[in-house]
Tab-separated table of C-alpha atoms in Angstrom:
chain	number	residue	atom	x	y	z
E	142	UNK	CA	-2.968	-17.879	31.668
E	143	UNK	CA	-3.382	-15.288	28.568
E	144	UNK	CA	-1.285	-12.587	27.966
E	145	UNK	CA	-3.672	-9.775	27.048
E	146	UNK	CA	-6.628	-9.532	24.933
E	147	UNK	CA	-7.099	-8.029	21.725
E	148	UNK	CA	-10.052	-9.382	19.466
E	149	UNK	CA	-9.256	-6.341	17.090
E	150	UNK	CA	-5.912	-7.106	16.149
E	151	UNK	CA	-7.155	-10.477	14.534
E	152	UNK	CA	-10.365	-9.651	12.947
E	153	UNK	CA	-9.928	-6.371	11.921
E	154	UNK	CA	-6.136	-6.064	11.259
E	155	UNK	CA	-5.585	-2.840	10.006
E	156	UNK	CA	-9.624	-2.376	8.755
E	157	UNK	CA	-11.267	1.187	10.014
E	158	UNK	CA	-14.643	1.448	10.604
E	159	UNK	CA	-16.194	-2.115	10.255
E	160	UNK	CA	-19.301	-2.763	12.355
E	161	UNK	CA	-20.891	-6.119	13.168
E	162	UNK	CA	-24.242	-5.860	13.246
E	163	UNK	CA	-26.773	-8.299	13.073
E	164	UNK	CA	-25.009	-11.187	14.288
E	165	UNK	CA	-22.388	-11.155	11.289
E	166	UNK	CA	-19.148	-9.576	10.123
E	167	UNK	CA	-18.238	-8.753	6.837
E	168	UNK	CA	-15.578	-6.792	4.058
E	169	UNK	CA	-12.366	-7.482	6.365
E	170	UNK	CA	-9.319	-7.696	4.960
E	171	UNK	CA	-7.078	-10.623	4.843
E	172	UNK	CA	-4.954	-10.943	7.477
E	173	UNK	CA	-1.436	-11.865	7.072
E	174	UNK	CA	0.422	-14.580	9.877
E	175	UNK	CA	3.276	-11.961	10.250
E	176	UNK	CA	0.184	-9.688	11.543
E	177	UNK	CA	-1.593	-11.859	14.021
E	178	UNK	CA	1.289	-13.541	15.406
E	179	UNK	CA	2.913	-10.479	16.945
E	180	UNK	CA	2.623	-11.489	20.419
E	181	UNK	CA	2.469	-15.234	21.594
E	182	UNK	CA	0.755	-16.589	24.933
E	183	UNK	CA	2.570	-18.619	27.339
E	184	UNK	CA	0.862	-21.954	25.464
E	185	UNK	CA	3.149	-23.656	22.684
E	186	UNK	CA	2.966	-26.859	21.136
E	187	UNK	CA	3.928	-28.348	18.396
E	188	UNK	CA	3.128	-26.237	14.798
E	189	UNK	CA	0.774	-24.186	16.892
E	190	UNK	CA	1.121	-20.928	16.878
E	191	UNK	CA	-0.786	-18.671	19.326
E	192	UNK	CA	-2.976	-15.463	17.923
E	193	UNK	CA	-2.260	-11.849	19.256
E	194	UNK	CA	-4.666	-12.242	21.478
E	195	UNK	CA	-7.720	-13.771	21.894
E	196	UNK	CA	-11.064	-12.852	22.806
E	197	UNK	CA	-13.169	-10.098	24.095
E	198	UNK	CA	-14.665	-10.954	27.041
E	199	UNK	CA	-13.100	-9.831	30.378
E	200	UNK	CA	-14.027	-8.304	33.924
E	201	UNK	CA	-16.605	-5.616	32.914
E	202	UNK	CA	-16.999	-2.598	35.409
E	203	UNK	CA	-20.163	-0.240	35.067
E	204	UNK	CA	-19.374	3.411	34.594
E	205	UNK	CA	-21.437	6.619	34.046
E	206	UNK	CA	-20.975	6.361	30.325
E	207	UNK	CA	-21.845	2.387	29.946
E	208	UNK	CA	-19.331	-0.331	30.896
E	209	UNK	CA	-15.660	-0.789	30.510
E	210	UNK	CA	-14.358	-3.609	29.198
E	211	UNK	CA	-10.311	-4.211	30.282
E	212	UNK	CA	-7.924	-5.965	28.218
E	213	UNK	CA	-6.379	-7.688	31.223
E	214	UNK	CA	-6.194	-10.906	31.887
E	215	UNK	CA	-9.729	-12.334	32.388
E	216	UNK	CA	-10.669	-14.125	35.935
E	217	UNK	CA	-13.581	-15.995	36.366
E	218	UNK	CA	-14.083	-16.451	32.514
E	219	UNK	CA	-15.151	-20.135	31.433
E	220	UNK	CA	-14.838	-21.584	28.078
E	221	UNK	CA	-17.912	-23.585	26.886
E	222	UNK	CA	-16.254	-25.528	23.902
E	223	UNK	CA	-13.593	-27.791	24.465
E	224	UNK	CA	-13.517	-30.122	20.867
E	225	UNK	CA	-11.818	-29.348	17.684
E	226	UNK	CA	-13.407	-26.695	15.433
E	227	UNK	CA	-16.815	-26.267	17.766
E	228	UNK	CA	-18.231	-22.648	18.620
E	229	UNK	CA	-16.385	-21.237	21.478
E	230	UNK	CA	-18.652	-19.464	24.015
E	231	UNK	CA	-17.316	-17.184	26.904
E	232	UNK	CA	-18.247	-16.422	29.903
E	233	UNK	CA	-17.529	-13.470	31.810
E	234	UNK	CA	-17.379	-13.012	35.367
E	235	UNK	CA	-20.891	-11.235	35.710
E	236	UNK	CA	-22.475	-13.737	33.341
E	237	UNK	CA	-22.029	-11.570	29.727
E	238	UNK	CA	-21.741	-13.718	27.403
E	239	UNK	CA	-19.945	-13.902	23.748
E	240	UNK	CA	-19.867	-16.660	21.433
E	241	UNK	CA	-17.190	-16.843	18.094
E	242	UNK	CA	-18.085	-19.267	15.675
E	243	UNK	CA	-15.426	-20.588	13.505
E	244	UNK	CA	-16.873	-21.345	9.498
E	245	UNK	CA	-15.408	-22.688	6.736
E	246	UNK	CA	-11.990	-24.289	8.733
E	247	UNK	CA	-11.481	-27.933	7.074
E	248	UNK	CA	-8.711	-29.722	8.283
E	249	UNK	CA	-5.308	-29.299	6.199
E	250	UNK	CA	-4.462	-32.994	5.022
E	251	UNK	CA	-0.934	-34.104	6.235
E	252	UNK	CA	-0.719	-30.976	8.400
E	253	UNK	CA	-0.569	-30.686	12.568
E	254	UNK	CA	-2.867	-28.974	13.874
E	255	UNK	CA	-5.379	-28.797	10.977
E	256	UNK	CA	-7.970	-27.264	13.123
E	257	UNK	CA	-8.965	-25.489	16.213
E	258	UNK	CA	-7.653	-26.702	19.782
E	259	UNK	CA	-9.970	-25.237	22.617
E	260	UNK	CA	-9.093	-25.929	26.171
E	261	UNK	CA	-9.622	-23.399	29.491
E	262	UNK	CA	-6.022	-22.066	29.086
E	263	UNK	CA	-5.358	-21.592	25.503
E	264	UNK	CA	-6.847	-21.445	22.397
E	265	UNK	CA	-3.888	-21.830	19.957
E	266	UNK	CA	-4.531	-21.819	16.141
E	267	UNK	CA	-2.065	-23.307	13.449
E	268	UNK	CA	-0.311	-20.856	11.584
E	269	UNK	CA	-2.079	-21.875	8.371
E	270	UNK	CA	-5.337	-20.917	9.502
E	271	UNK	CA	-3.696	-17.279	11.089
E	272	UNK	CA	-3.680	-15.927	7.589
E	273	UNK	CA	-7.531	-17.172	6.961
E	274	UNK	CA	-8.782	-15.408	9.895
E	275	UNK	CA	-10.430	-12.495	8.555
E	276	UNK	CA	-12.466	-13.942	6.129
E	277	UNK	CA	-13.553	-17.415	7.801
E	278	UNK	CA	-14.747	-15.622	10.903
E	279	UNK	CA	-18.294	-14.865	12.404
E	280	UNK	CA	-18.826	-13.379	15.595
E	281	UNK	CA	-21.538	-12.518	17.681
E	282	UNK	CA	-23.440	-11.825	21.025
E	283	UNK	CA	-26.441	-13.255	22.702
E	284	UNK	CA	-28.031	-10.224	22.461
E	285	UNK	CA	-30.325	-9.287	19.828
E	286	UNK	CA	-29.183	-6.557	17.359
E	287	UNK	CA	-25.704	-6.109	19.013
E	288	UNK	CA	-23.127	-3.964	17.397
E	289	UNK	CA	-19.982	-2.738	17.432
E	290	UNK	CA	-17.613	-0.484	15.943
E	291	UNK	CA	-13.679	-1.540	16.157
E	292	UNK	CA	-10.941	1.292	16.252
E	293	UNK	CA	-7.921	2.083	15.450
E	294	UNK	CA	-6.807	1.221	11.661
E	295	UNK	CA	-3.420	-0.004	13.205
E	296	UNK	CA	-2.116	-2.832	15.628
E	297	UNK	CA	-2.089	-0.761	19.355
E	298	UNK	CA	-0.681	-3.178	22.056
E	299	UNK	CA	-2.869	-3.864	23.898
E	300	UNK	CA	-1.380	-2.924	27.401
E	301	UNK	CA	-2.176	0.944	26.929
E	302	UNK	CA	-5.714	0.488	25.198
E	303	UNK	CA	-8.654	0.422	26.267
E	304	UNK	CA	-12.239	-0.911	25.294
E	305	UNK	CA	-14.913	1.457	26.286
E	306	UNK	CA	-18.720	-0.324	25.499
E	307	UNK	CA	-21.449	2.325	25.035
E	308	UNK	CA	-24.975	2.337	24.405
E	309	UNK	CA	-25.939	3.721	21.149
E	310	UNK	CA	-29.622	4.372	21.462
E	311	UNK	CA	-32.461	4.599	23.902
E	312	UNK	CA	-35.114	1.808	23.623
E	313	UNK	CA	-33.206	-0.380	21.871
E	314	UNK	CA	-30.295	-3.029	22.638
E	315	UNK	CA	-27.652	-1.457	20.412
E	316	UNK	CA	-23.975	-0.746	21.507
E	317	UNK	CA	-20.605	0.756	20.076
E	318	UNK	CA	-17.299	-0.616	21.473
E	319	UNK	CA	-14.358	2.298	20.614
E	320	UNK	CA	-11.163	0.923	20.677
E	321	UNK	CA	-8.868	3.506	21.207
E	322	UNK	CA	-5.965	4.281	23.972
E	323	UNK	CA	-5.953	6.128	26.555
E	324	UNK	CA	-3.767	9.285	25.292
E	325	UNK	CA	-5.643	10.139	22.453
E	326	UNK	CA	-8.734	12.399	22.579
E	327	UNK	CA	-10.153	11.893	19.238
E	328	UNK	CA	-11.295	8.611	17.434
E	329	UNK	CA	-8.397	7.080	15.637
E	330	UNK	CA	-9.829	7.507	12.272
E	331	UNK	CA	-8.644	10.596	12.309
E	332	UNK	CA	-5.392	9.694	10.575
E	333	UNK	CA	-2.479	12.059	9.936
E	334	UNK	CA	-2.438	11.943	6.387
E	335	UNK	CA	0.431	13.711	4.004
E	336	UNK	CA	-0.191	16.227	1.187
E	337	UNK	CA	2.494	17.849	-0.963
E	338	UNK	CA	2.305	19.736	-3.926
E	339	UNK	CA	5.035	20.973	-6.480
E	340	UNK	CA	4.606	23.674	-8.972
E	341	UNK	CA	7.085	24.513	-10.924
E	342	UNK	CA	8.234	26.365	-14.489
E	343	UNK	CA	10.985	27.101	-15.826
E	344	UNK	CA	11.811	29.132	-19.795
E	345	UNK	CA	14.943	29.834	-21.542
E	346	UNK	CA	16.662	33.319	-21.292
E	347	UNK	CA	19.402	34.068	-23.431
E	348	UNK	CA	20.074	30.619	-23.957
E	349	UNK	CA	19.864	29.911	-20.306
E	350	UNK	CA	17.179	27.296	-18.271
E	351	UNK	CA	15.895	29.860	-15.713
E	352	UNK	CA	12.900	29.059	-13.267
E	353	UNK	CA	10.203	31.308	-13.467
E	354	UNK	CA	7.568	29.714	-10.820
E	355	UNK	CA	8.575	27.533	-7.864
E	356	UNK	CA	5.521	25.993	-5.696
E	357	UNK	CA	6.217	23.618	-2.702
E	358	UNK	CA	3.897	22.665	-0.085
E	359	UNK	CA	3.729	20.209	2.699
E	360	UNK	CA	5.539	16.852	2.019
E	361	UNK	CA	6.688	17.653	-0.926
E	362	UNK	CA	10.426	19.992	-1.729
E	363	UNK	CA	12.182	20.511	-4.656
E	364	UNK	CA	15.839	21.216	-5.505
E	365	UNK	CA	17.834	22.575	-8.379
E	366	UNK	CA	20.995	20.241	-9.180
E	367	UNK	CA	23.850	21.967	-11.188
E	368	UNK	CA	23.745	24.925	-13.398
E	369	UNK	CA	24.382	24.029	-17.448
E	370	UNK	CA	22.176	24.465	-19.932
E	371	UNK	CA	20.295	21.098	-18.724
E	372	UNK	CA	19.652	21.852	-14.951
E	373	UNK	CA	18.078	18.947	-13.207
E	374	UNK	CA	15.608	19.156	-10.421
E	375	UNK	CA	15.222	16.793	-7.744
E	376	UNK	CA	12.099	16.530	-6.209
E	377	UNK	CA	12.288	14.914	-2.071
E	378	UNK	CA	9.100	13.575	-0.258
E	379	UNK	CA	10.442	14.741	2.983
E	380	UNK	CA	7.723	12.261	4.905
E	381	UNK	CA	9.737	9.515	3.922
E	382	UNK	CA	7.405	7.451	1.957
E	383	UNK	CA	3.200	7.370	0.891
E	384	UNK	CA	0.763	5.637	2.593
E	385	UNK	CA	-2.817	5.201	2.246
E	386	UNK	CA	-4.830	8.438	2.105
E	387	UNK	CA	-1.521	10.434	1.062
E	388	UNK	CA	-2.114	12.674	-1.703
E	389	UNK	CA	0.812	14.024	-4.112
E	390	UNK	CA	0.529	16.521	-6.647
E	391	UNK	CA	3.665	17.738	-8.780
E	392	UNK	CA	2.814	19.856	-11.958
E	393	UNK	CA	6.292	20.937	-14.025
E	394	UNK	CA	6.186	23.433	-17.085
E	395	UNK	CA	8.852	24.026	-19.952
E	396	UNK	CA	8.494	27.070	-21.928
E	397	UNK	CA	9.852	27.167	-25.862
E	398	UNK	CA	13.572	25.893	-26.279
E	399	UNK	CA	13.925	25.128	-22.133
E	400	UNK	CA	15.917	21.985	-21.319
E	401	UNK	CA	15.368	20.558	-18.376
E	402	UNK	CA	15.598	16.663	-16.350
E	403	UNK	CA	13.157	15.785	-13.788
E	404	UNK	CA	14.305	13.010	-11.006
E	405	UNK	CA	13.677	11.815	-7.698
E	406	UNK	CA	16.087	11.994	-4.896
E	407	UNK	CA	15.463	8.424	-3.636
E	408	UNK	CA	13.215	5.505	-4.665
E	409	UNK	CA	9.238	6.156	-3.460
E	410	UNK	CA	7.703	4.192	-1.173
E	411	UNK	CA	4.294	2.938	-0.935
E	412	UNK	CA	3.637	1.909	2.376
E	413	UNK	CA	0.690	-1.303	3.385
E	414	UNK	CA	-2.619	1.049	3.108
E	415	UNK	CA	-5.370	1.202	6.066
E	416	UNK	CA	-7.899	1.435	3.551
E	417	UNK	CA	-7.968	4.225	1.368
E	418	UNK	CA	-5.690	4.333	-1.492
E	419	UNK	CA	-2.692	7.302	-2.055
E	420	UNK	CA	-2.980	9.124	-4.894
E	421	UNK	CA	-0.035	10.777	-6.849
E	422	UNK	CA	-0.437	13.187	-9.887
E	423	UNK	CA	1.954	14.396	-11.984
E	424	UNK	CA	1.452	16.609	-14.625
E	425	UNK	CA	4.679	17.686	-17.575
E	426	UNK	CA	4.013	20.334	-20.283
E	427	UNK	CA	6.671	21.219	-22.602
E	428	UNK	CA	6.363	23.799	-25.142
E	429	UNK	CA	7.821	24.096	-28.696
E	430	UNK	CA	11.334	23.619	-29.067
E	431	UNK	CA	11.527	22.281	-25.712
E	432	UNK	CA	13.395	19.081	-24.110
E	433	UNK	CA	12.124	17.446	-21.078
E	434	UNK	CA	13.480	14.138	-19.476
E	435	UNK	CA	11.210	12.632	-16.771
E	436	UNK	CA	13.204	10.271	-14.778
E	437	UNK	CA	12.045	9.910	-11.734
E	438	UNK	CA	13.597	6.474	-9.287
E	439	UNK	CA	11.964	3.149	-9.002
E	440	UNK	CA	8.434	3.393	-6.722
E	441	UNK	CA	8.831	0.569	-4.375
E	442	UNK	CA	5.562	-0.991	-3.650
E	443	UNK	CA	5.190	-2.585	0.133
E	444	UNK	CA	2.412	-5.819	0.824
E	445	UNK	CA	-0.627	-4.125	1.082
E	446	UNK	CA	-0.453	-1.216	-0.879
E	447	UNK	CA	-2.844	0.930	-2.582
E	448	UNK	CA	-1.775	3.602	-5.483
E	449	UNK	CA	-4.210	5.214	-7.588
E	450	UNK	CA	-1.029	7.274	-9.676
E	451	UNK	CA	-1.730	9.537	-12.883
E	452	UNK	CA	0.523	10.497	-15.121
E	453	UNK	CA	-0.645	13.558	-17.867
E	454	UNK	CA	2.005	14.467	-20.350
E	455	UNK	CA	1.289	17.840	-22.899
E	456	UNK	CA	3.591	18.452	-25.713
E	457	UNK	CA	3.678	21.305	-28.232
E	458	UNK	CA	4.497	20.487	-31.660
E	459	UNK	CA	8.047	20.496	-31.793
E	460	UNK	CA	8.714	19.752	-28.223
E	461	UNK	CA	10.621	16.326	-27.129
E	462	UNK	CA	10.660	14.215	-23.881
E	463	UNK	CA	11.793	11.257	-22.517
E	464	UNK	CA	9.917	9.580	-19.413
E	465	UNK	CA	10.522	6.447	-17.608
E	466	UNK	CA	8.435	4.950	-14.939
E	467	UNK	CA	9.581	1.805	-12.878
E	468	UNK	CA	7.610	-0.186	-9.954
E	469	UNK	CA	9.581	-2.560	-7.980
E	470	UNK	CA	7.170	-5.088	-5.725
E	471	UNK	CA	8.724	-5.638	-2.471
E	472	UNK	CA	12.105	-4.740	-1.131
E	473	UNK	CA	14.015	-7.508	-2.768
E	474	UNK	CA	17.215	-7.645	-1.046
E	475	UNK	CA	15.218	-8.424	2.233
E	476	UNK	CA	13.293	-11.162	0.418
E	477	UNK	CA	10.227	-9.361	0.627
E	478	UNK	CA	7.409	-10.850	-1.361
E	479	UNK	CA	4.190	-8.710	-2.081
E	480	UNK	CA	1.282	-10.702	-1.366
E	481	UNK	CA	-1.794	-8.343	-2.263
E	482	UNK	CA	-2.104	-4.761	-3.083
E	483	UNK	CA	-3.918	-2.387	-5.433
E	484	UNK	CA	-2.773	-0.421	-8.389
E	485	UNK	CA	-4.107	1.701	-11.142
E	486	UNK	CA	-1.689	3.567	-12.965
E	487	UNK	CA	-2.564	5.639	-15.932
E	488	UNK	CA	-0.631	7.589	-18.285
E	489	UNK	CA	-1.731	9.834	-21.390
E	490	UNK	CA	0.371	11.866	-23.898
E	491	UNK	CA	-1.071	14.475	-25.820
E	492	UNK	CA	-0.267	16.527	-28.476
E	493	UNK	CA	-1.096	20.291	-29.019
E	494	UNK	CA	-3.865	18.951	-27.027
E	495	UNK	CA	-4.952	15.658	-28.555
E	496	UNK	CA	-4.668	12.742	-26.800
E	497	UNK	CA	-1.963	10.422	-28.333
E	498	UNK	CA	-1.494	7.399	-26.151
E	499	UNK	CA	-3.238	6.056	-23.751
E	500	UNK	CA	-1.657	3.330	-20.828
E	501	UNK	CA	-3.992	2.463	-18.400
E	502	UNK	CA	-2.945	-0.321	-15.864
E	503	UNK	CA	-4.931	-2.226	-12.452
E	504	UNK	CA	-3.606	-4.888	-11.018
E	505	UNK	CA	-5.236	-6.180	-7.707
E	506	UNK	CA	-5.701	-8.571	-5.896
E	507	UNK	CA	-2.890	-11.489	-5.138
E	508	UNK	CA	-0.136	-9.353	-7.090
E	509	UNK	CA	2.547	-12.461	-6.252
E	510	UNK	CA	0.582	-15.253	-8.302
E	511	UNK	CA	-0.132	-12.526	-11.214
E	512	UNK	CA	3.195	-11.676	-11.597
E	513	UNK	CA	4.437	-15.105	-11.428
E	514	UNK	CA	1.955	-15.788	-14.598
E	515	UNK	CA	4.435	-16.190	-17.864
E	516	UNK	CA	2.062	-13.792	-19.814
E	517	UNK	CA	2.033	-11.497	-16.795
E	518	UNK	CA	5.791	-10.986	-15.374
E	519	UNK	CA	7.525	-14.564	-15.679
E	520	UNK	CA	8.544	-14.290	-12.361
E	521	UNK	CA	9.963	-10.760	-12.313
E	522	UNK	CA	9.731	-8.448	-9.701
E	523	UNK	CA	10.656	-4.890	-11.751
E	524	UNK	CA	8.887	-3.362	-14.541
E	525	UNK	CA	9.628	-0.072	-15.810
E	526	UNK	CA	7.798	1.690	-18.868
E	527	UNK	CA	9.913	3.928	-20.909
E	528	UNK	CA	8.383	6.562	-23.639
E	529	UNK	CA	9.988	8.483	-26.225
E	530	UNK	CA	8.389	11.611	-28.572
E	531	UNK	CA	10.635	13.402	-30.907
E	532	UNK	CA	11.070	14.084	-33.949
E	533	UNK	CA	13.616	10.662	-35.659
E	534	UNK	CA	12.790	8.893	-32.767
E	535	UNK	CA	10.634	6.585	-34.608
E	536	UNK	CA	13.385	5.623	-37.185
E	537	UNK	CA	15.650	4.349	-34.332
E	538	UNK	CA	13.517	1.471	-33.524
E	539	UNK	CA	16.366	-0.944	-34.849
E	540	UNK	CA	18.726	0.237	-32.532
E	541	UNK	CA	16.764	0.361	-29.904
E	542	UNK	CA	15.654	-3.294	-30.230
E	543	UNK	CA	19.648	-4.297	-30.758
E	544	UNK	CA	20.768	-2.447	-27.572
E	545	UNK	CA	17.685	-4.348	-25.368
E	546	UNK	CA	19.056	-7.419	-26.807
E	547	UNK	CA	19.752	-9.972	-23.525
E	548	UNK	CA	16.799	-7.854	-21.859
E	549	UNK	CA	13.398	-8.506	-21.086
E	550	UNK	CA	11.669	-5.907	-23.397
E	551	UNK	CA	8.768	-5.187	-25.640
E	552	UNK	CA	9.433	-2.419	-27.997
E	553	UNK	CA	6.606	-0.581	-29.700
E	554	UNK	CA	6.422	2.749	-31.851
E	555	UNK	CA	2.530	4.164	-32.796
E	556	UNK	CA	1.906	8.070	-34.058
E	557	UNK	CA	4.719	9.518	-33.495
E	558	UNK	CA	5.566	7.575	-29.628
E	559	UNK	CA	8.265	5.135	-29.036
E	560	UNK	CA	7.438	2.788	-26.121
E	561	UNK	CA	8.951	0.465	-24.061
E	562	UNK	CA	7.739	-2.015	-21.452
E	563	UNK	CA	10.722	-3.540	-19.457
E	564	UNK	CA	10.740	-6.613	-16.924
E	565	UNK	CA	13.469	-7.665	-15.164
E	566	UNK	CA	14.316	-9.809	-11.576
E	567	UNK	CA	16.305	-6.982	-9.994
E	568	UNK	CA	16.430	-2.993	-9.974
E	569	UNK	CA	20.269	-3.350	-11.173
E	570	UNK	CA	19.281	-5.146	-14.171
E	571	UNK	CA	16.209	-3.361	-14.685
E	572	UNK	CA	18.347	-0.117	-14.317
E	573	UNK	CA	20.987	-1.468	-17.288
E	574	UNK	CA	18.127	-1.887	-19.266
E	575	UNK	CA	16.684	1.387	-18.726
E	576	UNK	CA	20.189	3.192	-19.577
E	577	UNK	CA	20.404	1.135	-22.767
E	578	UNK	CA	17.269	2.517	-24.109
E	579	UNK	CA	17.382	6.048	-22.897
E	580	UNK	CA	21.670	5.983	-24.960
E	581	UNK	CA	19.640	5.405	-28.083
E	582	UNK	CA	17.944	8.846	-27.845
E	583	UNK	CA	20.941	10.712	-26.561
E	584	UNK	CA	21.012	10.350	-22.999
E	585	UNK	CA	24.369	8.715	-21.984
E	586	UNK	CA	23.986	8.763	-18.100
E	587	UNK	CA	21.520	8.843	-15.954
E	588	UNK	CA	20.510	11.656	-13.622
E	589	UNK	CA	23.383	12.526	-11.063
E	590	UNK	CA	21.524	11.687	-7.884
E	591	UNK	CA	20.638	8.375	-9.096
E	592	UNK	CA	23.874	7.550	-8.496
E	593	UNK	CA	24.965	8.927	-5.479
């Protein structure tokens, strides 16, 4: 007997939106073993693993609003297929009918179960075909121009959802199936997303750092850490990480001669996206005379992830900062290993208004074979970009390049910038690294809560 039944969960994953219409599916996402294989039936053999669930045919009940399909465990259904790798076609109860059609599933040479085994009880798929699901899969009715629209974006169990089947339009065999539980009212679109904003400046008085605008909104606080002439402020994303559709704006201003540092409290996290990438912006200005250090904690990037993150820097002649920027791809003390994701990163200095420098990054795609690439990352799983304008800086490329020595570190100085590009296996190394470059422009320590 079968557990439950969930066709979402291994077609669509996490995928919002996506129709199948005209016999076909298309533009799902891959989906990952860990993702199907969250609940197992009763039916284990061998290197088979069994999908989270199964199929979508069940009992079906009419209703004033169509029919209801149930996600409980189907009676009366027969299975039409029983040989390796043929079509599977179900049979319901009150003769509906679906058919799946596996494509593109070769047999794995020297591996058990290199194919499909269909039987009347089970339906159990080796766990290197789990992970091909999504894009080997067709599916489709024996009606003519059948459709349906899968909800939610994320894995429900199945126990407390429902599947409601509706007719679309009059005169016409076309259908929506909503896939949403019970104790929600609205489609599950409709995600909660996060917003914050920070707006800050700050300007010398009598020799003092003093703020003179403070901004905070949603997500997104800010707090002033110790009162010397270099006052550090410590911005906290109080939502506890950014997923897809998250949006984060932080704009800081130095008037002439202010000192100030700029950190994190903790290490960002993007989260596995649903679809839509987050977005971060951060704008710095710094006006003549004054001193800004950007150094903000590692962004740890999750399997999955989508960042579109801007970085806009405007200096005044006269002005000097320091800015670091560091990704780290997966949690590595849990072994974590980032599969696939989506960045684009882009950074640009200017210069009483012209534009200086210009880093523009995208990496997409199957991040863990790119970064395993010797031109790419070697193998490393931190990276962290440090710039440098001020006036000398530019003459201390020597020492800069003798204190990275042991690092992995490319060291580069163009119109008046200093950069570096840093790669290393672990944050702590990555983090030695980082205060060995920033000592060579006067910065001894790091910011206080980085090491709390």
């Amino acid at each position: 007997m079968l557990e439950g039944v969930a066709l979402s969960q291994i077609l669509l994953g996490h995928a919002e939106g996506v129709e199948i219409r005209h016999l076909s599916l298309g533009g799902l996402p891959e989906a990952a073993a860990n993702q199907v294989l969250a609940v197992r039936t009763q039916a284990m053999t061998g290197t088979y693993v069994a999908p989270y669930l199964l199929m979508i045919a069940a009992r079906r009940f009419p209703t004033s609003g169509g029919f209801v399909i149930t996600p409980a465990i189907m009676l009366g259904m027969t299975v039409n297929a029983t040989s390796p790798g043929a079509d599977l076609a179900l049979t319901t109860q009150d003769g509906t009918g679906f058919t799946f059609i596996p494509r593109h599933l070769s047999p794995v040479s020297g591996q058990a179960g290199g194919g499909l085994e269909v039987g009347r009880e089970k339906w159990l798929i080796s766990a290197h075909y789990s992970a091909m699901l999504a894009e080997n899969w067709h599916a489709q009715s024996i009606q003519a121009n059948f459709k349906m629209t899968f909800y939610p974006s994320y894995v429900i169990c199945p126990v407390v959802a429902s599947f409601a089947l509706r007719r679309v339009g009059w005169g016409c065999n076309l259908w929506r199936m909503d896939f949403s539980p019970p104790y929600m009212t609205s489609k599950m679109e409709a995600h909660q997303r996060a917003a914050g904003q920070l707006d800050i400046a700050l300007a010398d008085k009598a020799g003092q750092t003093r703020l003179t605008r403070f901004y905070q909104q949603g997500c997104l606080k800010a707090r002033r850490v110790g009162h010397g002439d270099t006052p550090e402020l410590v911005a906290m994303n109080i939502s506890g990480g950014i997923a897809g559709g998250d949006s984060i704006s932080m704009a800081f201003e130095l008037g002439e001669n202010a000192k100030a540092v700029f950190t994190t409290q903790a290490a960002e996290r993007i989260y596995r996206s649903l679809g839509d990438p987050a977005y971060v912006s951060t704008k710095l200005f710094a006006a003549s005379g004054a001193s800004l250090a950007y150094l903000p904690q590692e962004t740890i990037l999750f399997d999955g992830f989508s960042l579109d993150r801007s970085l806009e820097i405007d200096l005044s002649e006269g002005a000097t900062f320091i800015g670091v920027e560091s990704l780290v791809f997966g949690r590595l003390a849990m072994g974590e290993v980032v599969q696939r994701g989506l960045l684009r990163d882009k950074i640009n200095i200017r210069c009483n208004g012209r534009l200086i420098w210009r880093d523009v990054a995208t990496v997409k795609g199957h991040i863990f074979s790119c970064l395993n690439l010797p031109g790419v990352g070697g193998a490393a799983r931190v990276a962290a970009s440090l710039f440098a304008v001020g006036q000398g800086f530019s003459e201390m490329m020597p020492q800069l390049r003798q204190r990275l020595e042991g690092h992995v570190a490319g060291v580069s100085s163009h119109g008046g910038i200093v950069f570096v590009r840093l790669l290393a296996e672990d944050t702590i190394t990555l983090r030695l690294a980082v205060m060995a470059a920033l000592s060579t422009f006067g910065r001894k320590t790091l910011p206080r809560v980085w090491l709390s």
